Amino acid sequence: MDIASLVTWVDVTSGLAGNLSGAACWAYAVLALTTLPPLLPNNVLLITSGVLAARGEMSIVLVVLSVGGSALLGDLLIHRCGRLLGDRARLGAVVARGRRGELFEWMSGQVHRRGIPFLVGVRFLPSGRLLGGLSAGAAGYPLGRFAAGAALAELVWTACSVGVGYFGGAVSDDPVRSVAVGLGLSLALGVAASLAQRRTTGRLAVPVGSAARTVPARTVPARTVPARTVPARAVPASDAPKGV
């Protein structure tokens, strides 16, 4: 299996990358449509668009607007789904257990405590976009604040996702090398975000499925109090009862 086949297997949308160059407005539509739904890998498309923007074949402004705007719309729809599902989403996550169930419970608590900074950080975690939006909606996080946090998160995420391709296109004229550089940087960012999330959840939250820690009761030995012996008082003969 060559590198092109491997990339196509990992990223099912990578076959569209060759059609971006010279496709005019359709290229931006493809970027928007593949970014809207969650869990659809389109890293190769985003990196390729950055490479083409660095070469002057696409507009970097239109790329960022189409990708970021589509991602924000998807986030709002995810939040709406979480709000509609409510407690059912929470119950489903608890019953499912596993890594995603634990992340859902952790995110539901953290989104109220940390707000917008948390929404920005969670965007870079595996499945973070889907679980973050669902947990925020199910936890009743206000739509206005969520929209502001999601907009900032998608701006940062789009800049990173497209920026690594733009950087690759700037440092190399070879398209294959440019995309390879972008993929390497994107993978490094993903690994760093995943490691940071694991360290954070380990410090701030107890996993849902973990057993409660039992603290043994402290046994205090009973103190024996010696009985106090009271000597009998002798009764004088004059006080003794007289016989009848």
Coordinates of N, CA and C in Angstrom, one line a residue:
M1 N 0.9 -1.2 0.0 CA 0.0 0.0 0.0 C 0.9 1.2 0.0
D2 N 0.7 2.1 -1.0 CA 1.5 3.3 -1.1 C 0.9 4.4 -0.2
I3 N 1.7 5.5 -0.1 CA 1.2 6.6 0.8 C -0.1 7.2 0.4
A4 N -0.3 7.3 -0.9 CA -1.6 7.9 -1.4 C -2.8 7.0 -1.0
S5 N -2.6 5.7 -1.1 CA -3.7 4.8 -0.7 C -4.0 4.8 0.8
L6 N -2.9 4.9 1.6 CA -3.0 5.0 3.0 C -3.8 6.3 3.4
V7 N -3.4 7.4 2.9 CA -4.1 8.7 3.2 C -5.6 8.6 2.8
T8 N -5.9 8.0 1.6 CA -7.2 7.9 1.2 C -8.0 7.0 2.1
W9 N -7.4 6.0 2.7 CA -8.1 5.1 3.6 C -8.4 5.8 4.9
V10 N -7.5 6.6 5.4 CA -7.7 7.3 6.6 C -8.7 8.5 6.5
D11 N -8.5 9.2 5.4 CA -9.4 10.4 5.1 C -10.2 10.2 3.9
V12 N -11.5 9.9 4.1 CA -12.3 9.5 2.9 C -12.5 10.6 1.9
T13 N -12.3 11.8 2.4 CA -12.6 13.0 1.5 C -11.3 13.4 0.7
S14 N -10.2 12.7 1.0 CA -8.9 13.1 0.3 C -9.0 13.0 -1.2
G15 N -9.8 12.2 -1.7 CA -9.9 12.0 -3.2 C -10.4 13.3 -3.9
L16 N -11.1 14.2 -3.1 CA -11.6 15.4 -3.7 C -10.5 16.5 -3.7
A17 N -9.3 16.3 -3.1 CA -8.3 17.3 -3.0 C -7.8 17.7 -4.4
G18 N -7.7 16.7 -5.3 CA -7.2 17.1 -6.6 C -8.1 17.9 -7.4
N19 N -9.4 18.1 -7.0 CA -10.4 18.9 -7.7 C -10.5 20.3 -7.2
L20 N -9.7 20.6 -6.2 CA -9.9 22.0 -5.6 C -9.2 23.0 -6.5
S21 N -8.1 22.7 -7.1 CA -7.4 23.6 -7.9 C -8.2 23.9 -9.2
G22 N -8.5 25.2 -9.4 CA -9.2 25.6 -10.6 C -10.7 25.3 -10.6
A23 N -11.2 24.9 -9.4 CA -12.6 24.6 -9.4 C -13.5 25.8 -9.0
A24 N -12.9 27.0 -8.8 CA -13.6 28.2 -8.5 C -14.5 28.1 -7.3
C25 N -15.7 28.5 -7.4 CA -16.6 28.5 -6.2 C -16.9 27.1 -5.7
W26 N -16.9 26.1 -6.6 CA -17.2 24.8 -6.1 C -16.2 24.3 -5.1
A27 N -14.9 24.7 -5.2 CA -13.9 24.3 -4.2 C -14.3 24.7 -2.8
Y28 N -14.8 26.0 -2.7 CA -15.2 26.4 -1.3 C -16.5 25.7 -0.9
A29 N -17.3 25.4 -1.8 CA -18.5 24.6 -1.4 C -18.2 23.2 -0.9
V30 N -17.2 22.6 -1.5 CA -16.7 21.3 -1.1 C -16.1 21.4 0.3
L31 N -15.3 22.4 0.6 CA -14.8 22.6 1.9 C -15.9 22.8 2.9
A32 N -16.9 23.6 2.6 CA -18.0 23.8 3.6 C -18.8 22.6 3.8
L33 N -19.1 21.8 2.8 CA -20.0 20.6 3.0 C -19.2 19.5 3.7
T34 N -18.0 19.4 3.6 CA -17.2 18.3 4.3 C -16.8 18.7 5.7
T35 N -17.0 20.0 6.0 CA -16.6 20.5 7.4 C -17.9 20.5 8.2
L36 N -19.1 20.7 7.6 CA -20.3 20.9 8.4 C -20.6 19.7 9.4
P37 N -20.6 18.4 8.9 CA -20.9 17.3 9.8 C -19.7 17.0 10.7
P38 N -19.9 16.6 11.9 CA -18.8 16.1 12.8 C -18.3 14.7 12.4
L39 N -17.1 14.4 12.9 CA -16.6 13.1 12.7 C -16.3 12.7 11.3
L40 N -16.4 13.7 10.3 CA -16.0 13.4 9.0 C -14.6 13.9 8.7
P41 N -13.6 13.0 8.5 CA -12.3 13.5 8.4 C -12.1 14.2 7.0
N42 N -11.6 15.4 7.1 CA -11.3 16.1 5.9 C -10.0 16.9 6.0
N43 N -9.1 16.4 6.8 CA -7.8 17.1 7.0 C -7.0 17.3 5.7
V44 N -7.0 16.3 4.9 CA -6.3 16.4 3.6 C -6.8 17.6 2.8
L45 N -8.2 17.7 2.7 CA -8.8 18.8 2.0 C -8.4 20.1 2.6
L46 N -8.4 20.3 3.9 CA -8.1 21.5 4.5 C -6.6 21.9 4.3
I47 N -5.7 20.9 4.4 CA -4.3 21.1 4.2 C -4.0 21.5 2.7
T48 N -4.7 20.8 1.8 CA -4.5 21.1 0.4 C -5.0 22.5 0.0
S49 N -6.1 22.9 0.7 CA -6.6 24.3 0.4 C -5.6 25.3 0.9
G50 N -4.9 25.0 2.0 CA -3.9 25.9 2.5 C -2.7 26.0 1.6
V51 N -2.3 24.8 1.0 CA -1.2 24.7 0.1 C -1.6 25.6 -1.2
L52 N -2.8 25.4 -1.7 CA -3.2 26.1 -2.9 C -3.3 27.6 -2.6
A53 N -3.7 28.0 -1.4 CA -3.8 29.4 -1.0 C -2.4 30.0 -1.0
A54 N -1.4 29.2 -0.5 CA 0.0 29.7 -0.5 C 0.5 29.9 -1.9
R55 N 0.0 29.1 -2.8 CA 0.5 29.2 -4.2 C -0.3 30.2 -5.0
G56 N -1.3 30.8 -4.4 CA -2.1 31.8 -5.1 C -3.3 31.3 -5.9
E57 N -3.6 30.0 -5.8 CA -4.6 29.4 -6.6 C -6.0 29.4 -5.9
M58 N -6.0 29.7 -4.6 CA -7.3 29.9 -3.9 C -7.1 31.1 -3.0
S59 N -8.2 31.7 -2.6 CA -8.2 32.8 -1.6 C -8.1 32.3 -0.2
I60 N -7.1 32.7 0.5 CA -7.0 32.3 1.9 C -8.2 32.8 2.8
V61 N -8.7 34.0 2.4 CA -9.8 34.6 3.2 C -11.1 33.8 2.9
L62 N -11.3 33.4 1.7 CA -12.5 32.6 1.4 C -12.4 31.2 1.9
V63 N -11.2 30.7 2.0 CA -11.1 29.4 2.6 C -11.4 29.4 4.0
V64 N -10.9 30.4 4.8 CA -11.1 30.5 6.2 C -12.6 30.7 6.5
L65 N -13.2 31.6 5.7 CA -14.6 31.9 5.9 C -15.5 30.7 5.6
S66 N -15.3 30.0 4.5 CA -16.1 28.8 4.2 C -15.9 27.7 5.2
V67 N -14.7 27.4 5.6 CA -14.5 26.4 6.6 C -15.0 26.7 8.0
G68 N -14.6 27.9 8.4 CA -15.0 28.3 9.8 C -16.5 28.6 9.9
G69 N -17.1 29.2 8.9 CA -18.5 29.4 8.9 C -19.3 28.1 8.9
S70 N -18.9 27.2 8.1 CA -19.6 25.9 8.1 C -19.4 25.1 9.4
A71 N -18.2 25.1 10.0 CA -18.0 24.5 11.2 C -18.8 25.1 12.3
L72 N -18.9 26.4 12.4 CA -19.7 27.1 13.4 C -21.2 26.7 13.2
L73 N -21.7 26.6 12.0 CA -23.1 26.2 11.8 C -23.3 24.8 12.3
G74 N -22.4 23.9 12.1 CA -22.5 22.6 12.6 C -22.5 22.5 14.1
D75 N -21.6 23.4 14.7 CA -21.6 23.4 16.2 C -22.9 23.8 16.8
L76 N -23.6 24.8 16.2 CA -24.9 25.3 16.7 C -25.9 24.2 16.5
L77 N -25.9 23.4 15.4 CA -26.8 22.3 15.3 C -26.6 21.2 16.3
I78 N -25.3 21.0 16.6 CA -25.0 20.0 17.6 C -25.5 20.4 19.0
H79 N -25.3 21.7 19.3 CA -25.8 22.2 20.6 C -27.3 22.1 20.7
R80 N -27.9 22.4 19.6 CA -29.4 22.3 19.6 C -29.8 20.8 19.8
C81 N -29.1 19.9 19.2 CA -29.5 18.5 19.4 C -29.3 18.1 20.9
G82 N -28.2 18.6 21.5 CA -28.0 18.3 22.9 C -29.0 18.9 23.8
R83 N -29.5 20.1 23.4 CA -30.6 20.7 24.2 C -31.9 19.9 24.1
L84 N -32.2 19.4 22.9 CA -33.4 18.6 22.7 C -33.3 17.3 23.4
L85 N -32.2 16.7 23.4 CA -32.0 15.3 24.0 C -32.0 15.5 25.5
G86 N -31.4 16.5 26.0 CA -31.3 16.7 27.4 C -30.8 15.6 28.2
D87 N -31.6 15.1 29.2 CA -31.2 14.1 30.1 C -31.0 12.8 29.4
R88 N -31.6 12.6 28.3 CA -31.4 11.3 27.5 C -30.0 11.2 27.0
A89 N -29.4 12.3 26.6 CA -28.0 12.3 26.2 C -27.1 12.0 27.3
R90 N -27.4 12.5 28.5 CA -26.6 12.2 29.7 C -26.7 10.7 30.0
L91 N -27.9 10.2 30.1 CA -28.2 8.8 30.4 C -27.5 7.9 29.4
G92 N -27.6 8.2 28.1 CA -27.0 7.4 27.1 C -25.5 7.3 27.3
A93 N -24.9 8.5 27.6 CA -23.4 8.5 27.8 C -23.0 7.7 29.0
V94 N -23.8 7.7 30.1 CA -23.5 6.9 31.3 C -23.6 5.5 31.0
V95 N -24.7 5.1 30.3 CA -24.9 3.7 30.0 C -23.8 3.2 29.1
A96 N -23.4 4.0 28.1 CA -22.4 3.5 27.1 C -21.1 3.4 27.8
R97 N -20.8 4.1 28.8 CA -19.5 4.1 29.5 C -18.4 4.3 28.5
G98 N -17.3 3.6 28.7 CA -16.2 3.8 27.8 C -15.6 5.2 27.8
R99 N -14.6 5.4 26.9 CA -13.9 6.7 26.9 C -14.8 7.9 26.6
R100 N -15.7 7.7 25.6 CA -16.6 8.8 25.2 C -17.6 9.1 26.3
G101 N -18.1 8.1 27.0 CA -19.0 8.3 28.1 C -18.4 9.1 29.2
E102 N -17.1 8.8 29.5 CA -16.4 9.5 30.6 C -16.2 11.0 30.2
L103 N -15.8 11.2 28.9 CA -15.5 12.5 28.4 C -16.8 13.3 28.4
F104 N -18.0 12.7 28.1 CA -19.2 13.5 28.1 C -19.5 14.0 29.5
E105 N -19.4 13.2 30.5 CA -19.7 13.6 31.8 C -18.7 14.7 32.3
W106 N -17.4 14.5 31.9 CA -16.4 15.5 32.3 C -16.7 16.8 31.7
M107 N -17.1 16.8 30.4 CA -17.3 18.0 29.7 C -18.6 18.8 30.2
S108 N -19.6 18.0 30.6 CA -20.8 18.6 31.1 C -20.5 19.5 32.3
G109 N -19.6 19.0 33.2 CA -19.3 19.8 34.3 C -18.3 21.0 34.0
Q110 N -17.3 20.7 33.2 CA -16.3 21.7 32.9 C -16.8 22.9 32.1
V111 N -17.9 22.7 31.2 CA -18.3 23.8 30.4 C -18.9 24.9 31.2
H112 N -19.5 24.6 32.3 CA -20.1 25.6 33.2 C -19.0 26.3 34.0
R113 N -18.0 25.5 34.4 CA -16.9 26.1 35.2 C -16.0 27.0 34.5
R114 N -15.6 26.6 33.3 CA -14.6 27.3 32.5 C -15.1 28.1 31.3
G115 N -16.3 27.7 30.8 CA -16.9 28.6 29.8 C -16.1 28.6 28.4
I116 N -15.9 29.8 27.9 CA -15.4 29.9 26.5 C -14.0 29.3 26.4
P117 N -13.0 29.5 27.3 CA -11.7 28.9 27.2 C -11.8 27.4 27.1
F118 N -12.8 26.8 27.8 CA -12.9 25.3 27.7 C -13.4 24.9 26.3
L119 N -14.4 25.7 25.7 CA -14.9 25.4 24.4 C -13.8 25.5 23.3
V120 N -12.9 26.4 23.5 CA -11.8 26.5 22.5 C -10.9 25.3 22.7
G121 N -10.5 25.0 23.9 CA -9.6 23.8 24.0 C -10.2 22.5 23.6
V122 N -11.5 22.3 23.9 CA -12.1 21.0 23.6 C -12.2 20.7 22.2
R123 N -12.2 21.8 21.4 CA -12.3 21.7 19.9 C -11.2 20.8 19.3
F124 N -10.0 20.8 19.9 CA -8.9 20.1 19.4 C -8.8 18.7 19.9
L125 N -9.7 18.2 20.7 CA -9.6 16.9 21.2 C -10.3 15.9 20.3
P126 N -10.0 14.6 20.3 CA -10.7 13.6 19.4 C -12.1 13.6 19.8
S127 N -13.0 13.7 18.9 CA -14.5 13.8 19.1 C -14.9 14.9 20.0
G128 N -14.0 15.9 20.2 CA -14.3 17.0 21.1 C -15.4 17.9 20.6
R129 N -15.5 18.1 19.3 CA -16.5 19.0 18.7 C -17.9 18.4 18.9
L130 N -18.1 17.1 18.7 CA -19.4 16.5 18.9 C -19.7 16.4 20.4
L131 N -18.8 15.8 21.2 CA -19.2 15.6 22.6 C -19.3 17.0 23.3
G132 N -18.4 18.0 22.9 CA -18.5 19.3 23.6 C -19.8 20.0 23.3
G133 N -20.3 19.9 22.1 CA -21.5 20.6 21.7 C -22.7 19.9 22.4
L134 N -22.7 18.5 22.3 CA -23.8 17.8 22.9 C -23.9 18.0 24.4
S135 N -22.7 17.9 25.1 CA -22.7 18.1 26.6 C -23.1 19.5 27.0
A136 N -22.7 20.5 26.2 CA -23.1 21.9 26.5 C -24.6 22.1 26.4
G137 N -25.2 21.5 25.3 CA -26.6 21.6 25.1 C -27.4 20.9 26.2
A138 N -26.9 19.7 26.5 CA -27.6 18.8 27.5 C -27.5 19.5 28.9
A139 N -26.4 20.2 29.2 CA -26.1 20.8 30.5 C -26.8 22.1 30.6
G140 N -27.5 22.6 29.5 CA -28.2 23.9 29.6 C -27.3 25.1 29.5
Y141 N -26.1 24.9 28.8 CA -25.3 26.1 28.6 C -25.9 27.1 27.7
P142 N -26.0 28.3 28.0 CA -26.7 29.3 27.2 C -26.2 29.3 25.7
L143 N -27.1 29.4 24.8 CA -26.8 29.4 23.4 C -25.9 30.6 23.0
G144 N -26.2 31.8 23.5 CA -25.4 33.0 23.2 C -23.9 32.8 23.5
R145 N -23.7 32.4 24.8 CA -22.3 32.2 25.2 C -21.6 31.0 24.4
F146 N -22.4 30.0 24.1 CA -21.9 28.9 23.4 C -21.5 29.3 22.0
A147 N -22.4 30.1 21.3 CA -22.1 30.6 20.0 C -20.8 31.5 20.0
A148 N -20.6 32.3 21.0 CA -19.4 33.1 21.1 C -18.2 32.2 21.2
G149 N -18.2 31.2 22.1 CA -17.1 30.3 22.3 C -16.8 29.5 21.1
A150 N -17.9 29.0 20.5 CA -17.7 28.1 19.3 C -17.1 28.9 18.1
A151 N -17.5 30.2 18.0 CA -17.0 31.0 16.9 C -15.5 31.2 17.1
L152 N -15.1 31.5 18.4 CA -13.6 31.7 18.6 C -12.9 30.4 18.4
A153 N -13.5 29.3 18.9 CA -12.9 28.0 18.8 C -12.7 27.6 17.3
E154 N -13.7 27.8 16.5 CA -13.6 27.5 15.0 C -12.6 28.4 14.3
L155 N -12.5 29.6 14.7 CA -11.5 30.5 14.1 C -10.1 30.0 14.4
V156 N -9.9 29.6 15.6 CA -8.5 29.1 16.0 C -8.3 27.8 15.3
W157 N -9.3 26.9 15.3 CA -9.1 25.6 14.7 C -8.9 25.7 13.2
T158 N -9.7 26.6 12.5 CA -9.5 26.7 11.1 C -8.2 27.3 10.8
A159 N -7.7 28.3 11.5 CA -6.4 28.9 11.3 C -5.3 27.8 11.4
C160 N -5.4 26.9 12.4 CA -4.4 25.9 12.5 C -4.5 24.8 11.4
S161 N -5.8 24.4 11.1 CA -5.9 23.3 10.1 C -5.5 23.8 8.7
V162 N -5.9 25.0 8.4 CA -5.5 25.5 7.0 C -4.1 26.1 7.1
G163 N -3.7 26.6 8.2 CA -2.4 27.2 8.3 C -1.2 26.3 8.2
V164 N -1.4 25.0 8.6 CA -0.3 24.1 8.5 C -0.1 23.8 7.0
G165 N -1.2 23.7 6.2 CA -1.0 23.6 4.7 C -0.4 24.8 4.1
Y166 N -0.8 26.0 4.5 CA -0.3 27.2 4.0 C 1.2 27.3 4.3
F167 N 1.6 26.9 5.5 CA 3.0 26.8 5.8 C 3.8 25.8 5.0
G168 N 3.2 24.6 4.8 CA 3.8 23.7 3.9 C 4.0 24.1 2.5
G169 N 3.0 24.9 2.0 CA 3.1 25.4 0.6 C 4.1 26.5 0.5
A170 N 4.3 27.2 1.6 CA 5.3 28.3 1.6 C 6.7 27.8 1.7
V171 N 7.0 26.7 2.3 CA 8.3 26.2 2.5 C 8.8 25.3 1.4
S172 N 7.8 24.8 0.6 CA 8.2 23.8 -0.5 C 7.3 24.0 -1.7
D173 N 7.9 23.9 -2.9 CA 7.2 24.1 -4.1 C 6.6 22.7 -4.6
D174 N 7.1 21.6 -3.9 CA 6.6 20.3 -4.3 C 5.2 20.1 -3.6
P175 N 4.1 19.8 -4.3 CA 2.8 19.7 -3.7 C 2.8 18.5 -2.7
V176 N 3.5 17.4 -3.1 CA 3.5 16.2 -2.2 C 4.2 16.5 -0.9
R177 N 5.3 17.2 -0.9 CA 6.0 17.6 0.3 C 5.3 18.6 1.1
S178 N 4.6 19.5 0.4 CA 3.8 20.5 1.1 C 2.7 19.9 1.9
V179 N 2.0 19.0 1.3 CA 0.9 18.3 2.0 C 1.5 17.4 3.1
A180 N 2.6 16.7 2.9 CA 3.2 15.9 3.9 C 3.6 16.7 5.1
V181 N 4.2 17.9 4.9 CA 4.5 18.8 6.0 C 3.3 19.2 6.8
G182 N 2.2 19.5 6.1 CA 1.0 19.9 6.7 C 0.4 18.8 7.5
L183 N 0.4 17.6 7.0 CA -0.1 16.4 7.7 C 0.7 16.1 9.0
G184 N 2.0 16.3 8.9 CA 2.9 16.1 10.0 C 2.6 17.0 11.2
L185 N 2.4 18.3 10.8 CA 2.1 19.3 11.8 C 0.7 19.1 12.4
S186 N -0.2 18.7 11.6 CA -1.6 18.5 12.0 C -1.6 17.3 13.0
L187 N -0.9 16.3 12.7 CA -0.8 15.1 13.6 C -0.1 15.5 14.9
A188 N 0.9 16.3 14.9 CA 1.6 16.7 16.1 C 0.6 17.5 17.0
L189 N -0.2 18.4 16.4 CA -1.1 19.2 17.2 C -2.2 18.3 17.8
G190 N -2.6 17.3 17.1 CA -3.6 16.4 17.6 C -3.1 15.5 18.7
V191 N -1.9 15.0 18.6 CA -1.3 14.3 19.7 C -1.1 15.1 20.9
A192 N -0.6 16.3 20.8 CA -0.4 17.2 21.9 C -1.7 17.5 22.6
A193 N -2.8 17.8 21.9 CA -4.1 18.1 22.5 C -4.6 16.9 23.2
S194 N -4.4 15.7 22.6 CA -4.9 14.5 23.3 C -4.2 14.2 24.6
L195 N -2.9 14.4 24.6 CA -2.1 14.2 25.8 C -2.5 15.2 26.9
A196 N -2.7 16.5 26.5 CA -3.1 17.5 27.4 C -4.5 17.2 28.1
Q197 N -5.4 16.7 27.2 CA -6.7 16.3 27.7 C -6.6 15.2 28.8
R198 N -5.8 14.2 28.5 CA -5.7 13.0 29.4 C -5.1 13.5 30.7
R199 N -4.1 14.4 30.7 CA -3.6 14.9 32.0 C -4.6 15.7 32.7
T200 N -5.4 16.5 32.0 CA -6.3 17.4 32.7 C -7.5 16.6 33.3
T201 N -8.0 15.6 32.6 CA -9.1 14.8 33.1 C -8.6 13.9 34.3
G202 N -7.3 13.5 34.2 CA -6.8 12.8 35.4 C -6.7 13.6 36.6
R203 N -6.5 14.9 36.5 CA -6.4 15.8 37.7 C -7.7 16.3 38.2
L204 N -8.7 16.6 37.2 CA -9.9 17.3 37.6 C -11.1 16.5 37.7
A205 N -11.1 15.2 37.2 CA -12.3 14.5 37.2 C -12.0 13.0 37.6
V206 N -13.0 12.4 38.2 CA -13.0 10.9 38.4 C -13.8 10.3 37.4
P207 N -13.3 9.3 36.7 CA -14.0 8.6 35.6 C -15.3 8.0 36.1
V208 N -16.3 8.0 35.2 CA -17.7 7.6 35.6 C -17.7 6.2 36.1
G209 N -17.0 5.3 35.4 CA -17.1 3.9 35.8 C -16.2 3.4 36.9
S210 N -15.4 4.3 37.5 CA -14.5 3.9 38.5 C -15.2 3.7 39.8
A211 N -14.7 2.8 40.6 CA -15.3 2.4 41.8 C -14.9 3.5 42.9
A212 N -15.8 3.7 43.8 CA -15.5 4.7 44.9 C -14.5 4.2 45.8
R213 N -13.7 5.1 46.3 CA -12.6 4.7 47.2 C -13.2 4.5 48.6
T214 N -12.9 3.3 49.2 CA -13.4 3.0 50.5 C -12.3 3.3 51.5
V215 N -12.7 4.1 52.5 CA -11.8 4.5 53.5 C -12.1 3.6 54.7
P216 N -11.2 2.8 55.2 CA -11.5 1.9 56.3 C -11.7 2.7 57.6
A217 N -12.7 2.2 58.4 CA -13.0 2.9 59.6 C -11.9 2.7 60.6
R218 N -11.6 3.7 61.3 CA -10.6 3.6 62.4 C -11.2 3.1 63.6
T219 N -10.6 2.0 64.1 CA -11.1 1.3 65.3 C -10.4 1.8 66.5
V220 N -11.2 2.3 67.4 CA -10.6 2.9 68.7 C -10.8 1.9 69.8
P221 N -9.8 1.3 70.4 CA -10.0 0.3 71.4 C -10.7 1.0 72.6
A222 N -11.6 0.2 73.1 CA -12.4 0.6 74.3 C -11.5 0.7 75.5
R223 N -11.6 1.7 76.3 CA -10.8 1.9 77.5 C -11.6 1.2 78.7
T224 N -10.9 0.4 79.4 CA -11.5 -0.3 80.5 C -11.3 0.5 81.8
V225 N -12.5 0.8 82.4 CA -12.5 1.6 83.6 C -12.6 0.6 84.8
P226 N -11.6 0.6 85.6 CA -11.7 -0.3 86.8 C -12.9 0.0 87.7
A227 N -13.5 -1.0 88.2 CA -14.7 -0.8 89.1 C -14.2 -0.2 90.4
R228 N -14.9 0.7 90.9 CA -14.6 1.3 92.2 C -15.2 0.5 93.3
T229 N -14.4 0.1 94.2 CA -14.9 -0.7 95.3 C -15.2 0.2 96.5
V230 N -16.4 0.2 96.9 CA -16.9 1.0 98.1 C -16.9 0.1 99.3
P231 N -16.1 0.4 100.3 CA -16.1 -0.5 101.5 C -17.4 -0.4 102.2
A232 N -17.9 -1.5 102.8 CA -19.1 -1.5 103.5 C -19.0 -0.8 104.8
R233 N -20.0 0.0 105.2 CA -20.0 0.8 106.4 C -20.6 -0.1 107.5
A234 N -19.9 -0.1 108.6 CA -20.3 -0.9 109.7 C -21.5 -0.2 110.4
V235 N -22.5 -0.9 110.7 CA -23.7 -0.3 111.4 C -23.5 -0.4 112.9
P236 N -23.6 0.6 113.7 CA -23.5 0.5 115.1 C -24.6 -0.4 115.7
A237 N -24.3 -1.0 116.8 CA -25.2 -1.9 117.4 C -26.5 -1.2 117.9
S238 N -26.3 0.1 118.2 CA -27.5 0.9 118.7 C -28.5 1.1 117.6
D239 N -28.0 1.1 116.3 CA -28.9 1.3 115.2 C -29.5 0.1 114.7
A240 N -29.1 -1.1 115.2 CA -29.6 -2.3 114.6 C -31.1 -2.5 115.0
P241 N -31.9 -3.1 114.2 CA -33.3 -3.3 114.5 C -33.5 -4.2 115.7
K242 N -34.4 -3.8 116.6 CA -34.6 -4.6 117.9 C -35.6 -5.7 117.6
G243 N -35.4 -6.8 118.2 CA -36.3 -7.9 118.1 C -37.6 -7.6 118.8
V244 N -38.7 -8.3 118.3 CA -40.0 -8.1 118.9 C -40.2 -9.1 120.0

